[in-house]
């Protein structure tokens, strides 16, 4: 595990960090669904039929669940400072350039603490923009992994949900970005650059990540 500590610029992160943007959209969607389900429940009670009361209770429970998600989601995810502090420093590069954004490719060890060996995976995410100038394929973007499970009872050696955030979404300090790039080994950068042709395959995979065959991993990373 490799942590990378740096002072997070919260104003900058709120403006450019798309992980926060995704979280806000999830909250708005949950809130809207809660309102619609609540309205549906109220209408069922107005109808006053035995079957409508039952359906109204079901819709009311679903509405409360959606509204609970609005409050629970940010507490579960944590603050942007928490996300950067908890994640591992990982290499990422621009692997595809699109008319309205970029696809990023990252090399992440998705093994849970206590696993017998590393489990390296290529992870992908498509973003609308990146801070600073335009980027070409191969541009380095040191990042921080964001890992989790869909449930609390997973006994697997690897995490189920894999993503990452560029360090540049958390700071504008060029010295911090240079230090982050230097903290990642040459072996990781070389393996990631070699994997750029796999970007489309990774992007189209379930969960947007693909485990690497152990034979593809250089000795320095085993």
N, CA, C and O of each residue as an XYZ file, in Angstrom:
888
protein
N       0.848     -1.197      0.000
C       0.000      0.000      0.000
C       0.879      1.242      0.000
O       1.866      1.313      0.733
N       0.522      2.205     -0.813
C       1.334      3.404     -0.929
C       0.427      4.621     -0.829
O      -0.301      4.947     -1.766
N       0.480      5.278      0.303
C      -0.313      6.485      0.516
C       0.473      7.706      0.030
O       1.704      7.702      0.000
N      -0.266      8.741     -0.345
C       0.364      9.985     -0.758
C      -0.405     11.125     -0.122
O      -1.549     11.395     -0.488
N       0.219     11.784      0.822
C      -0.441     12.864      1.545
C      -0.117     14.217      0.904
O       1.030     14.508      0.563
N      -1.149     15.022      0.755
C      -0.972     16.380      0.243
C      -2.173     17.211      0.678
O      -3.253     16.664      0.903
N      -2.000     18.527      0.798
C      -3.140     19.371      1.200
C      -4.136     19.502      0.056
O      -3.809     20.032     -1.006
N      -5.345     19.016      0.278
C      -6.376     19.065     -0.760
C      -6.974     20.471     -0.837
O      -7.396     21.038      0.171
N      -7.000     21.010     -2.031
C      -7.623     22.308     -2.291
C      -9.120     22.057     -2.505
O      -9.536     21.663     -3.594
N      -9.920     22.285     -1.468
C     -11.338     21.933     -1.535
C     -12.091     22.741     -2.592
O     -12.965     22.200     -3.269
N     -11.771     24.006     -2.741
C     -12.458     24.829     -3.745
C     -12.154     24.319     -5.153
O     -13.041     24.247     -6.003
N     -10.898     23.968     -5.387
C     -10.495     23.418     -6.684
C     -11.183     22.077     -6.917
O     -11.699     21.823     -8.005
N     -11.192     21.217     -5.893
C     -11.798     19.892     -6.022
C     -13.288     19.990     -6.324
O     -13.799     19.241     -7.157
N     -13.990     20.903     -5.659
C     -15.424     21.063     -5.910
C     -15.694     21.508     -7.342
O     -16.741     21.198     -7.910
N     -14.748     22.233     -7.916
C     -14.947     22.757     -9.267
C     -14.636     21.723    -10.346
O     -15.280     21.719    -11.395
N     -13.648     20.834    -10.103
C     -13.192     19.957    -11.190
C     -13.304     18.463    -10.909
O     -13.271     17.662    -11.843
N     -13.437     18.070     -9.638
C     -13.415     16.639     -9.318
C     -14.731     15.982     -9.729
O     -15.774     16.255     -9.134
N     -14.686     15.124    -10.736
C     -15.901     14.523    -11.266
C     -16.458     13.428    -10.360
O     -17.613     13.032    -10.512
N     -15.659     12.938     -9.428
C     -16.182     11.996     -8.447
C     -17.212     12.689     -7.563
O     -18.256     12.118     -7.247
N     -16.913     13.922     -7.166
C     -17.874     14.703     -6.391
C     -19.105     15.030     -7.218
O     -20.226     15.023     -6.710
N     -18.886     15.319     -8.506
C     -20.014     15.602     -9.384
C     -20.924     14.387     -9.526
O     -22.147     14.524     -9.518
N     -20.333     13.197     -9.657
C     -21.126     11.968     -9.756
C     -21.938     11.751     -8.478
O     -23.090     11.321     -8.524
N     -21.316     12.057     -7.338
C     -22.010     11.900     -6.060
C     -23.200     12.850     -5.960
O     -24.272     12.463     -5.495
N     -23.007     14.092     -6.397
C     -24.111     15.065     -6.352
C     -25.255     14.633     -7.263
O     -26.424     14.773     -6.903
N     -24.919     14.107     -8.447
C     -25.974     13.642     -9.354
C     -26.729     12.459     -8.760
O     -27.944     12.342     -8.921
N     -25.997     11.579     -8.069
C     -26.648     10.445     -7.419
C     -27.615     10.924     -6.339
O     -28.713     10.385     -6.197
N     -27.200     11.940     -5.579
C     -28.074     12.479     -4.535
C     -29.320     13.122     -5.126
O     -30.422     12.924     -4.614
N     -29.156     13.890     -6.195
C     -30.314     14.536     -6.828
C     -31.274     13.484     -7.393
O     -32.492     13.628     -7.289
N     -30.719     12.430     -7.988
C     -31.563     11.369     -8.542
C     -32.347     10.668     -7.436
O     -33.533     10.377     -7.589
N     -31.665     10.400     -6.315
C     -32.335      9.741     -5.191
C     -33.413     10.641     -4.607
O     -34.489     10.166     -4.243
N     -33.131     11.937     -4.515
C     -34.113     12.877     -3.977
C     -35.346     12.957     -4.879
O     -36.479     12.944     -4.398
N     -35.113     13.039     -6.197
C     -36.224     13.101     -7.137
C     -37.071     11.829     -7.079
O     -38.301     11.888     -7.089
N     -36.398     10.685     -7.019
C     -37.129      9.421     -6.924
C     -37.934      9.353     -5.634
O     -39.059      8.853     -5.627
N     -37.360      9.857     -4.537
C     -38.075      9.866     -3.264
C     -39.341     10.701     -3.331
O     -40.382     10.309     -2.803
N     -39.250     11.864     -3.987
C     -40.418     12.743     -4.119
C     -41.499     12.077     -4.969
O     -42.678     12.111     -4.616
N     -41.101     11.476     -6.084
C     -42.067     10.828     -6.967
C     -42.743      9.629     -6.281
O     -43.955      9.440     -6.387
N     -41.940      8.834     -5.582
C     -42.512      7.690     -4.865
C     -43.433      8.154     -3.741
O     -44.476      7.549     -3.493
N     -43.038      9.242     -3.059
C     -43.883      9.783     -1.996
C     -45.210     10.280     -2.541
O     -46.252     10.077     -1.918
N     -45.181     10.935     -3.710
C     -46.416     11.412     -4.329
C     -47.300     10.240     -4.733
O     -48.522     10.281     -4.590
N     -46.654      9.195     -5.239
C     -47.413      8.004     -5.611
C     -48.064      7.349     -4.404
O     -49.206      6.894     -4.472
N     -47.328      7.304     -3.296
C     -47.880      6.726     -2.065
C     -49.079      7.538     -1.578
O     -50.093      6.973     -1.167
N     -48.957      8.865     -1.625
C     -50.062      9.723     -1.181
C     -51.307      9.491     -2.034
O     -52.423      9.445     -1.517
N     -51.109      9.346     -3.331
C     -52.242      9.117     -4.223
C     -52.925      7.776     -3.925
O     -54.151      7.675     -3.973
N     -52.114      6.737     -3.614
C     -52.683      5.437     -3.279
C     -53.561      5.530     -2.024
O     -54.621      4.909     -1.952
N     -53.109      6.311     -1.041
C     -53.906      6.469      0.184
C     -55.191      7.257     -0.095
O     -56.226      6.992      0.517
N     -55.127      8.223     -1.019
C     -56.310      9.012     -1.379
C     -57.365      8.123     -2.030
O     -58.560      8.323     -1.816
N     -56.935      7.152     -2.817
C     -57.879      6.258     -3.486
C     -58.718      5.471     -2.477
O     -59.894      5.199     -2.719
N     -58.110      5.109     -1.353
C     -58.862      4.503     -0.265
C     -59.313      3.072     -0.466
O     -60.241      2.636      0.216
N     -58.704      2.318     -1.366
C     -59.034      0.910     -1.551
C     -58.091      0.034     -0.732
O     -56.969      0.452     -0.447
N     -58.512     -1.161     -0.348
C     -57.615     -2.050      0.414
C     -56.294     -2.300     -0.309
O     -55.224     -2.256      0.298
N     -56.383     -2.566     -1.626
C     -55.154     -2.833     -2.380
C     -54.269     -1.587     -2.491
O     -53.042     -1.681     -2.507
N     -54.926     -0.401     -2.569
C     -54.144      0.829     -2.725
C     -53.415      1.187     -1.427
O     -52.336      1.779     -1.460
N     -54.017      0.822     -0.268
C     -53.316      1.056      1.000
C     -52.026      0.230      1.052
O     -50.973      0.719      1.463
N     -52.134     -1.027      0.629
C     -50.950     -1.903      0.640
C     -49.875     -1.344     -0.288
O     -48.708     -1.249      0.091
N     -50.273     -0.975     -1.499
C     -49.322     -0.409     -2.454
C     -48.770      0.917     -1.956
O     -47.599      1.229     -2.174
N     -49.609      1.695     -1.288
C     -49.154      2.971     -0.744
C     -48.076      2.805      0.302
O     -47.116      3.574      0.342
N     -48.233      1.783      1.167
C     -47.210      1.512      2.184
C     -45.893      1.125      1.529
O     -44.826      1.577      1.944
N     -45.980      0.271      0.486
C     -44.766     -0.153     -0.227
C     -44.065      1.049     -0.851
O     -42.848      1.195     -0.731
N     -44.835      1.908     -1.516
C     -44.248      3.098     -2.151
C     -43.669      4.052     -1.110
O     -42.634      4.675     -1.348
N     -44.328      4.171      0.042
C     -43.825      5.050      1.100
C     -42.487      4.551      1.633
O     -41.578      5.342      1.883
N     -42.371      3.238      1.803
C     -41.102      2.666      2.266
C     -40.002      2.915      1.247
O     -38.878      3.266      1.607
N     -40.330      2.730     -0.030
C     -39.346      2.978     -1.088
C     -38.942      4.455     -1.119
O     -37.779      4.783     -1.354
N     -39.909      5.336     -0.882
C     -39.619      6.770     -0.863
C     -38.667      7.119      0.278
O     -37.719      7.881      0.091
N     -38.923      6.560      1.453
C     -38.050      6.817      2.605
C     -36.650      6.272      2.357
O     -35.660      6.882      2.761
N     -36.570      5.112      1.684
C     -35.259      4.534      1.366
C     -34.481      5.453      0.435
O     -33.285      5.671      0.629
N     -35.160      5.992     -0.578
C     -34.497      6.910     -1.513
C     -34.015      8.170     -0.803
O     -32.904      8.638     -1.051
N     -34.844      8.718      0.074
C     -34.454      9.923      0.809
C     -33.318      9.634      1.782
O     -32.464     10.488      2.016
N     -33.309      8.431      2.347
C     -32.207      8.044      3.229
C     -30.900      8.011      2.461
O     -29.850      8.371      2.993
N     -30.964      7.570      1.186
C     -29.756      7.512      0.363
C     -29.140      8.891      0.172
O     -27.921      9.021      0.052
N     -29.986      9.923      0.145
C     -29.484     11.291     -0.036
C     -28.545     11.663      1.108
O     -27.529     12.325      0.898
N     -28.892     11.234      2.309
C     -28.094     11.559      3.496
C     -26.963     10.554      3.698
O     -25.853     10.928      4.080
N     -27.253      9.267      3.439
C     -26.294      8.204      3.737
C     -25.125      8.171      2.780
O     -24.000      7.891      3.192
N     -25.368      8.454      1.497
C     -24.317      8.312      0.483
C     -23.074      9.135      0.782
O     -21.978      8.576      0.782
N     -23.189     10.462      1.042
C     -21.965     11.222      1.329
C     -21.273     10.780      2.611
O     -20.050     10.870      2.714
N     -22.047     10.298      3.600
C     -21.420      9.812      4.827
C     -20.662      8.519      4.577
O     -19.594      8.303      5.149
N     -21.214      7.649      3.717
C     -20.553      6.407      3.373
C     -19.272      6.660      2.595
O     -18.235      6.058      2.876
N     -19.348      7.558      1.611
C     -18.190      7.854      0.771
C     -17.132      8.644      1.538
O     -15.936      8.399      1.384
N     -17.577      9.592      2.364
C     -16.640     10.427      3.099
C     -16.342     11.707      2.340
O     -16.802     11.902      1.215
N     -15.574     12.567      2.967
C     -15.211     13.839      2.342
C     -14.159     13.605      1.265
O     -13.572     12.526      1.180
N     -13.927     14.623      0.445
C     -12.909     14.495     -0.594
C     -11.527     14.295      0.024
O     -10.688     13.589     -0.535
N     -11.293     14.920      1.179
C     -10.013     14.705      1.874
C      -9.879     13.245      2.301
O      -8.796     12.667      2.209
N     -10.981     12.649      2.768
C     -10.957     11.238      3.174
C     -10.647     10.331      1.995
O      -9.857      9.395      2.120
N     -11.265     10.605      0.850
C     -11.042      9.774     -0.327
C      -9.578      9.783     -0.751
O      -9.009      8.739     -1.072
N      -8.975     10.966     -0.749
C      -7.562     11.045     -1.132
C      -6.659     10.409     -0.071
O      -5.634      9.815     -0.404
N      -7.034     10.531      1.191
C      -6.200      9.988      2.271
C      -6.273      8.463      2.344
O      -5.283      7.807      2.667
N      -7.452      7.896      2.044
C      -7.643      6.447      2.162
C      -7.098      5.668      0.972
O      -6.706      4.510      1.115
N      -7.072      6.301     -0.208
C      -6.680      5.585     -1.420
C      -5.172      5.447     -1.560
O      -4.402      6.167     -0.925
N      -4.768      4.503     -2.407
C      -3.355      4.307     -2.722
C      -2.967      5.167     -3.924
O      -3.782      5.405     -4.815
N      -1.735      5.621     -3.940
C      -1.214      6.343     -5.088
C      -0.989      5.354     -6.221
O      -0.281      4.363     -6.045
N      -1.582      5.612     -7.380
C      -1.488      4.700     -8.521
C      -1.176      5.485     -9.789
O      -1.482      6.674     -9.877
N      -0.566      4.820    -10.777
C      -0.324      5.508    -12.047
C      -1.565      5.497    -12.920
O      -2.330      4.532    -12.908
N      -1.765      6.556    -13.667
C      -2.840      6.624    -14.656
C      -2.329      7.439    -15.839
O      -1.490      8.327    -15.689
N      -2.849      7.118    -17.001
C      -2.472      7.847    -18.214
C      -3.710      8.132    -19.043
O      -4.741      7.476    -18.892
N      -3.595      9.117    -19.920
C      -4.638      9.336    -20.919
C      -4.485      8.232    -21.956
O      -3.428      8.108    -22.576
N      -5.531      7.424    -22.152
C      -5.446      6.310    -23.094
C      -6.262      6.541    -24.363
O      -6.013      5.910    -25.390
N      -7.237      7.449    -24.289
C      -8.032      7.804    -25.471
C      -8.420      9.275    -25.363
O      -8.688      9.788    -24.277
N      -8.442      9.931    -26.503
C      -8.889     11.330    -26.557
C     -10.180     11.375    -27.366
O     -10.224     10.902    -28.502
N     -11.225     11.944    -26.781
C     -12.532     12.030    -27.428
C     -12.866     13.488    -27.708
O     -12.248     14.383    -27.131
N     -13.830     13.739    -28.582
C     -14.204     15.137    -28.863
C     -14.636     15.901    -27.615
O     -14.444     17.114    -27.530
N     -15.227     15.186    -26.636
C     -15.721     15.870    -25.435
C     -15.144     15.281    -24.154
O     -15.827     15.231    -23.132
N     -13.918     14.844    -24.200
C     -13.309     14.331    -22.978
C     -12.190     13.347    -23.247
O     -11.649     13.267    -24.350
N     -11.859     12.601    -22.208
C     -10.751     11.654    -22.274
C     -11.142     10.338    -21.607
O     -12.016     10.298    -20.740
N     -10.481      9.269    -22.027
C     -10.533      8.023    -21.276
C      -9.195      7.876    -20.573
O      -8.139      8.010    -21.192
N      -9.244      7.599    -19.276
C      -8.034      7.395    -18.487
C      -7.891      5.919    -18.170
O      -8.882      5.219    -17.966
N      -6.665      5.454    -18.132
C      -6.370      4.058    -17.812
C      -5.416      4.036    -16.629
O      -4.422      4.762    -16.614
N      -5.714      3.209    -15.645
C      -4.888      3.147    -14.437
C      -4.497      1.707    -14.126
O      -5.223      0.769    -14.455
N      -3.361      1.547    -13.498
C      -2.892      0.249    -13.017
C      -3.062      0.233    -11.506
O      -2.448      1.033    -10.801
N      -3.906     -0.689    -10.999
C      -4.257     -0.690     -9.580
C      -4.137     -2.098     -9.009
O      -4.614     -3.063     -9.607
N      -3.499     -2.207     -7.850
C      -3.515     -3.464     -7.110
C      -4.830     -3.500     -6.333
O      -5.020     -2.736     -5.387
N      -5.733     -4.389     -6.735
C      -7.061     -4.417     -6.124
C      -7.174     -5.480     -5.030
O      -8.277     -5.805     -4.591
N      -6.035     -6.021     -4.591
C      -6.050     -6.995     -3.497
C      -6.392     -6.297     -2.187
O      -5.939     -5.183     -1.928
N      -7.191     -6.959     -1.370
C      -7.529     -6.420     -0.061
C      -6.361     -6.638      0.902
O      -5.524     -7.512      0.675
N      -6.304     -5.844      1.980
C      -5.251     -6.054      2.980
C      -5.287     -7.499      3.482
O      -6.351     -8.034      3.796
N      -4.126     -8.110      3.550
C      -4.043     -9.486      4.014
C      -4.045    -10.518      2.904
O      -3.862    -11.708      3.164
N      -4.254    -10.071      1.647
C      -4.235    -11.003      0.522
C      -2.843    -11.598      0.363
O      -1.844    -10.963      0.703
N      -2.783    -12.821     -0.155
C      -1.509    -13.539     -0.268
C      -0.575    -12.901     -1.291
O       0.645    -12.999     -1.161
N      -1.133    -12.255     -2.297
C      -0.305    -11.656     -3.353
C      -1.047    -10.485     -3.975
O      -2.249    -10.331     -3.762
N      -0.343     -9.658     -4.743
C      -1.022     -8.550     -5.430
C      -1.958     -9.080     -6.525
O      -1.726    -10.147     -7.094
N      -2.988     -8.337     -6.800
C      -3.904     -8.635     -7.906
C      -4.019     -7.360     -8.743
O      -4.861     -6.502     -8.479
N      -3.161     -7.255     -9.749
C      -3.148     -6.026    -10.541
C      -4.257     -6.041    -11.591
O      -4.530     -7.059    -12.227
N      -4.876     -4.893    -11.745
C      -5.946     -4.739    -12.728
C      -5.752     -3.431    -13.482
O      -5.178     -2.473    -12.965
N      -6.242     -3.415    -14.708
C      -6.342     -2.178    -15.466
C      -7.743     -1.630    -15.255
O      -8.730     -2.335    -15.470
N      -7.831     -0.391    -14.839
C      -9.127      0.248    -14.600
C      -9.260      1.451    -15.522
O      -8.276      2.117    -15.844
N     -10.484      1.716    -15.937
C     -10.742      2.787    -16.886
C     -11.836      3.706    -16.362
O     -12.741      3.262    -15.656
N     -11.755      4.963    -16.701
C     -12.867      5.878    -16.485
C     -12.800      6.980    -17.535
O     -11.721      7.452    -17.891
N     -13.957      7.375    -18.020
C     -14.038      8.439    -19.017
C     -14.437      9.723    -18.313
O     -15.400      9.746    -17.546
N     -13.696     10.789    -18.572
C     -13.929     12.065    -17.902
C     -14.212     13.139    -18.937
O     -13.812     13.032    -20.097
N     -14.905     14.166    -18.497
C     -15.271     15.240    -19.412
C     -14.130     16.230    -19.621
O     -13.981     16.794    -20.705
N     -13.325     16.441    -18.579
C     -12.237     17.409    -18.708
C     -11.165     17.128    -17.665
O     -11.383     16.393    -16.701
N     -10.013     17.728    -17.883
C      -8.892     17.639    -16.947
C      -8.341     19.048    -16.759
O      -8.343     19.844    -17.698
N      -7.871     19.363    -15.556
C      -7.346     20.714    -15.322
C      -6.125     21.003    -16.196
O      -5.316     20.115    -16.466
N      -6.010     22.225    -16.622
C      -4.837     22.645    -17.362
C      -5.013     22.528    -18.861
O      -6.124     22.621    -19.383
N      -3.892     22.322    -19.549
C      -3.860     22.282    -21.008
C      -4.516     21.003    -21.524
O      -4.914     20.132    -20.750
N      -4.620     20.910    -22.853
C      -5.136     19.691    -23.463
C      -4.085     18.583    -23.323
O      -2.891     18.863    -23.224
N      -4.532     17.344    -23.316
C      -3.654     16.209    -23.063
C      -3.649     15.266    -24.255
O      -4.660     15.108    -24.940
N      -2.502     14.642    -24.496
C      -2.366     13.658    -25.559
C      -2.332     12.261    -24.950
O      -2.110     12.108    -23.748
N      -2.550     11.249    -25.773
C      -2.470      9.867    -25.299
C      -1.081      9.607    -24.713
O      -0.066      9.954    -25.316
N      -1.053      9.000    -23.544
C       0.202      8.711    -22.868
C       0.564      9.704    -21.779
O       1.497      9.464    -21.012
N      -0.158     10.818    -21.697
C       0.132     11.808    -20.657
C      -0.058     11.190    -19.276
O      -1.054     10.512    -19.020
N       0.903     11.430    -18.393
C       0.863     10.847    -17.050
C      -0.056     11.639    -16.124
O      -0.029     12.870    -16.104
N      -0.864     10.914    -15.362
C      -1.770     11.535    -14.398
C      -1.733     10.720    -13.108
O      -2.573      9.841    -12.916
N      -0.775     10.994    -12.219
C      -0.773     10.256    -10.950
C      -2.131     10.385    -10.284
O      -2.725     11.463    -10.259
N      -2.614      9.274     -9.743
C      -3.982      9.236     -9.222
C      -4.048      8.511     -7.889
O      -3.053      7.975     -7.402
N      -5.225      8.506     -7.317
C      -5.471      7.805     -6.064
C      -6.620      6.835     -6.290
O      -7.654      7.210     -6.843
N      -6.443      5.595     -5.866
C      -7.475      4.579     -6.079
C      -8.672      4.812     -5.170
O      -8.537      5.316     -4.055
N      -9.850      4.434     -5.669
C     -11.091      4.470     -4.899
C     -11.688      3.066     -4.996
O     -12.219      2.680     -6.037
N     -11.596      2.308     -3.903
C     -11.970      0.895     -3.917
C     -13.082      0.613     -2.922
O     -13.174      1.267     -1.883
N     -13.920     -0.353     -3.237
C     -15.003     -0.691     -2.322
C     -15.680     -1.983     -2.722
O     -15.348     -2.576     -3.749
N     -16.630     -2.421     -1.911
C     -17.437     -3.604     -2.177
C     -18.895     -3.203     -2.306
O     -19.311     -2.175     -1.773
N     -19.666     -4.009     -3.010
C     -21.102     -3.736     -3.149
C     -21.859     -4.050     -1.868
O     -22.925     -3.487     -1.621
N     -21.320     -4.934     -1.063
C     -21.943     -5.296      0.208
C     -20.893     -5.394      1.298
O     -19.695     -5.300      1.031
N     -21.344     -5.581      2.516
C     -20.419     -5.612      3.654
C     -19.939     -7.026      3.985
O     -19.140     -7.211      4.903
N     -20.424     -8.022      3.241
C     -20.096     -9.403      3.593
C     -19.263    -10.109      2.535
O     -19.195    -11.338      2.518
N     -18.639     -9.357      1.667
C     -17.824     -9.973      0.636
C     -16.569    -10.592      1.251
O     -15.831     -9.936      1.986
N     -16.342    -11.866      0.936
C     -15.160    -12.550      1.462
C     -14.068    -12.697      0.431
O     -13.097    -13.418      0.658
N     -14.209    -12.019     -0.714
C     -13.228    -12.139     -1.787
C     -11.912    -11.465     -1.412
O     -11.873    -10.580     -0.557
N     -10.835    -11.900     -2.067
C      -9.516    -11.297     -1.833
C      -9.374     -9.945     -2.506
O      -8.467     -9.179     -2.180
N     -10.270     -9.645     -3.448
C     -10.158     -8.403     -4.213
C     -11.404     -7.540     -4.039
O     -12.483     -8.042     -3.727
N     -11.237     -6.241     -4.243
C     -12.354     -5.308     -4.165
C     -13.247     -5.460     -5.382
O     -12.776     -5.817     -6.462
N     -14.540     -5.189     -5.211
C     -15.510     -5.362     -6.290
C     -15.696     -4.104     -7.133
O     -15.938     -4.198     -8.336
N     -15.586     -2.927     -6.515
C     -15.781     -1.666     -7.225
C     -14.447     -0.930     -7.297
O     -13.821     -0.635     -6.279
N     -14.034     -0.644     -8.527
C     -12.697     -0.106     -8.765
C     -12.799      1.222     -9.510
O     -13.414      1.298    -10.573
N     -12.200      2.254     -8.954
C     -12.133      3.528     -9.658
C     -10.897      4.285     -9.168
O     -10.123      3.768     -8.362
N     -10.723      5.496     -9.655
C      -9.559      6.293     -9.260
C      -9.821      7.757     -9.571
O     -10.683      8.091    -10.384
N      -9.066      8.624     -8.911
C      -9.186     10.074     -9.095
C      -7.800     10.660     -9.338
O      -6.887     10.405     -8.553
N      -7.620     11.435    -10.400
C      -6.338     12.114    -10.597
C      -6.005     13.036     -9.419
O      -6.885     13.702     -8.874
N      -4.750     13.066     -9.042
C      -4.312     13.986     -7.990
C      -4.576     15.431     -8.417
O      -4.811     16.299     -7.576
N      -4.537     15.683     -9.723
C      -4.771     17.041    -10.226
C      -6.198     17.514    -10.000
O      -6.486     18.700    -10.162
N      -7.099     16.603     -9.626
C      -8.455     17.008     -9.248
C      -8.495     17.497     -7.804
O      -9.515     18.017     -7.349
N      -7.396     17.333     -7.089
C      -7.361     17.726     -5.688
C      -6.420     18.870     -5.385
O      -6.459     19.434     -4.291
N      -5.567     19.222     -6.346
C      -4.617     20.316     -6.121
C      -4.167     20.902     -7.447
O      -4.134     20.220     -8.472
N      -3.816     22.198     -7.403
C      -3.246     22.846     -8.573
C      -1.736     22.995     -8.458
O      -1.097     23.534     -9.362
N      -1.164     22.529     -7.369
C       0.264     22.705     -7.089
C       1.089     21.770     -7.976
O       1.033     20.552     -7.809
N       1.843     22.323     -8.904
C       2.641     21.514     -9.833
C       3.720     20.712     -9.116
O       4.099     19.634     -9.572
N       4.220     21.237     -7.989
C       5.241     20.503     -7.231
C       4.666     19.221     -6.640
O       5.331     18.185     -6.608
N       3.432     19.302     -6.178
C       2.766     18.109     -5.632
C       2.576     17.066     -6.730
O       2.794     15.876     -6.504
N       2.171     17.511     -7.916
C       1.949     16.589     -9.022
C       3.258     15.933     -9.467
O       3.283     14.742     -9.776
N       4.337     16.705     -9.501
C       5.643     16.154     -9.867
C       6.113     15.138     -8.839
O       6.649     14.088     -9.194
N       5.912     15.449     -7.572
C       6.298     14.537     -6.495
C       5.493     13.243     -6.565
O       6.031     12.161     -6.333
N       4.207     13.353     -6.885
C       3.358     12.166     -6.987
C       3.812     11.271     -8.137
O       3.865     10.050     -7.984
N       4.138     11.857     -9.277
C       4.610     11.072    -10.421
C       5.907     10.348    -10.091
O       6.093      9.186    -10.453
N       6.804     11.051     -9.397
C       8.102     10.467     -9.063
C       7.993      9.342     -8.039
O       8.852      8.462     -7.992
N       6.946      9.366     -7.223
C       6.769      8.339     -6.193
C       6.289      7.008     -6.773
O       6.298      5.990     -6.081
N       5.873      7.013     -8.033
C       5.412      5.792     -8.705
C       6.582      5.194     -9.472
O       7.297      5.917    -10.166
N       6.789      3.897     -9.360
C       7.971      3.260     -9.945
C       7.923      3.254    -11.472
O       6.854      3.290    -12.082
N       9.114      3.207    -12.070
C       9.203      3.143    -13.526
C       8.540      1.875    -14.067
O       7.963      1.880    -15.154
N       8.629      0.787    -13.291
C       8.027     -0.477    -13.735
C       6.514     -0.335    -13.902
O       5.936     -0.903    -14.828
N       5.874      0.418    -13.012
C       4.429      0.628    -13.113
C       4.082      1.490    -14.322
O       3.153      1.179    -15.068
N       4.829      2.571    -14.512
C       4.564      3.438    -15.653
C       4.772      2.680    -16.966
O       3.982      2.827    -17.899
N       5.839      1.867    -17.039
C       6.120      1.123    -18.275
C       5.017      0.107    -18.569
O       4.571     -0.012    -19.710
N       4.578     -0.624    -17.548
C       3.518     -1.612    -17.743
C       2.223     -0.931    -18.172
O       1.503     -1.444    -19.029
N       1.929      0.210    -17.586
C       0.698      0.924    -17.923
C       0.748      1.445    -19.357
O      -0.225      1.318    -20.100
N       1.868      2.026    -19.741
C       1.999      2.522    -21.115
C       1.905      1.393    -22.129
O       1.335      1.558    -23.208
N       2.464      0.254    -21.777
C       2.387     -0.923    -22.643
C       0.941     -1.397    -22.798
O       0.599     -2.029    -23.798
N       0.100     -1.098    -21.821
C      -1.293     -1.574    -21.808
C      -2.273     -0.610    -22.459
O      -3.462     -0.918    -22.535
N      -1.820      0.538    -22.927
C      -2.723      1.527    -23.521
C      -3.580      0.941    -24.648
O      -4.753      1.299    -24.747
N      -3.044      0.051    -25.509
C      -3.896     -0.527    -26.561
C      -5.096     -1.313    -26.034
O      -6.023     -1.589    -26.795
N      -5.100     -1.676    -24.761
C      -6.212     -2.422    -24.175
C      -7.314     -1.493    -23.648
O      -8.307     -1.961    -23.091
N      -7.140     -0.200    -23.822
C      -8.052      0.770    -23.218
C      -9.510      0.545    -23.604
O     -10.385      0.571    -22.738
N      -9.786      0.324    -24.887
C     -11.174      0.160    -25.321
C     -11.789     -1.090    -24.700
O     -12.956     -1.084    -24.308
N     -11.002     -2.161    -24.611
C     -11.490     -3.404    -24.003
C     -11.838     -3.183    -22.533
O     -12.873     -3.648    -22.055
N     -10.966     -2.470    -21.821
C     -11.202     -2.212    -20.396
C     -12.421     -1.319    -20.229
O     -13.256     -1.558    -19.356
N     -12.526     -0.300    -21.055
C     -13.653      0.645    -20.972
C     -14.987     -0.067    -21.172
O     -15.986      0.306    -20.557
N     -15.009     -1.086    -22.026
C     -16.249     -1.786    -22.315
C     -16.533     -2.967    -21.410
O     -17.559     -3.630    -21.566
N     -15.643     -3.245    -20.466
C     -15.817     -4.401    -19.593
C     -16.770     -4.077    -18.441
O     -17.008     -2.909    -18.131
N     -17.307     -5.111    -17.817
C     -18.179     -4.924    -16.663
C     -17.383     -4.311    -15.517
O     -16.335     -4.832    -15.136
N     -17.872     -3.223    -14.977
C     -17.156     -2.553    -13.902
C     -15.995     -1.709    -14.376
O     -15.336     -1.059    -13.565
N     -15.730     -1.702    -15.659
C     -14.633     -0.943    -16.270
C     -13.270     -1.281    -15.651
O     -12.452     -0.395    -15.403
N     -13.044     -2.563    -15.408
C     -11.710     -3.001    -15.008
C     -11.499     -4.437    -15.466
O     -12.443     -5.216    -15.594
N     -10.225     -4.767    -15.711
C      -9.845     -6.104    -16.184
C      -8.618     -6.555    -15.403
O      -7.618     -5.839    -15.341
N      -8.692     -7.722    -14.817
C      -7.545     -8.270    -14.101
C      -6.449     -8.640    -15.089
O      -6.724     -9.173    -16.164
N      -5.215     -8.355    -14.722
C      -4.079     -8.733    -15.547
C      -3.633    -10.148    -15.211
O      -3.680    -10.571    -14.056
N      -3.204    -10.865    -16.229
C      -2.635    -12.195    -16.007
C      -1.331    -12.036    -15.233
O      -0.525    -11.168    -15.569
N      -1.103    -12.859    -14.195
C       0.140    -12.749    -13.412
C       1.407    -12.805    -14.263
O       2.436    -12.243    -13.887
N       1.332    -13.489    -15.418
C       2.522    -13.584    -16.270
C       2.859    -12.251    -16.910
O       3.980    -12.063    -17.383
N       1.909    -11.316    -16.935
C       2.151     -9.999    -17.528
C       2.833     -9.049    -16.540
O       3.310     -7.981    -16.925
N       2.876     -9.442    -15.276
C       3.409     -8.560    -14.254
C       4.919     -8.719    -14.146
O       5.395     -9.838    -13.956
N       5.685     -7.648    -14.260
C       7.142     -7.754    -14.117
C       7.537     -8.161    -12.695
O       6.789     -7.955    -11.738
N       8.723     -8.739    -12.587
C       9.188     -9.251    -11.295
C       9.201     -8.168    -10.213
O       8.969     -8.468     -9.042
N       9.469     -6.917    -10.588
C       9.558     -5.836     -9.602
C       8.235     -5.586     -8.897
O       8.220     -5.020     -7.804
N       7.120     -5.996     -9.500
C       5.809     -5.704     -8.928
C       5.158     -6.911     -8.266
O       4.052     -6.800     -7.738
N       5.812     -8.039     -8.286
C       5.202     -9.250     -7.698
C       5.455     -9.329     -6.193
O       5.016    -10.277     -5.542
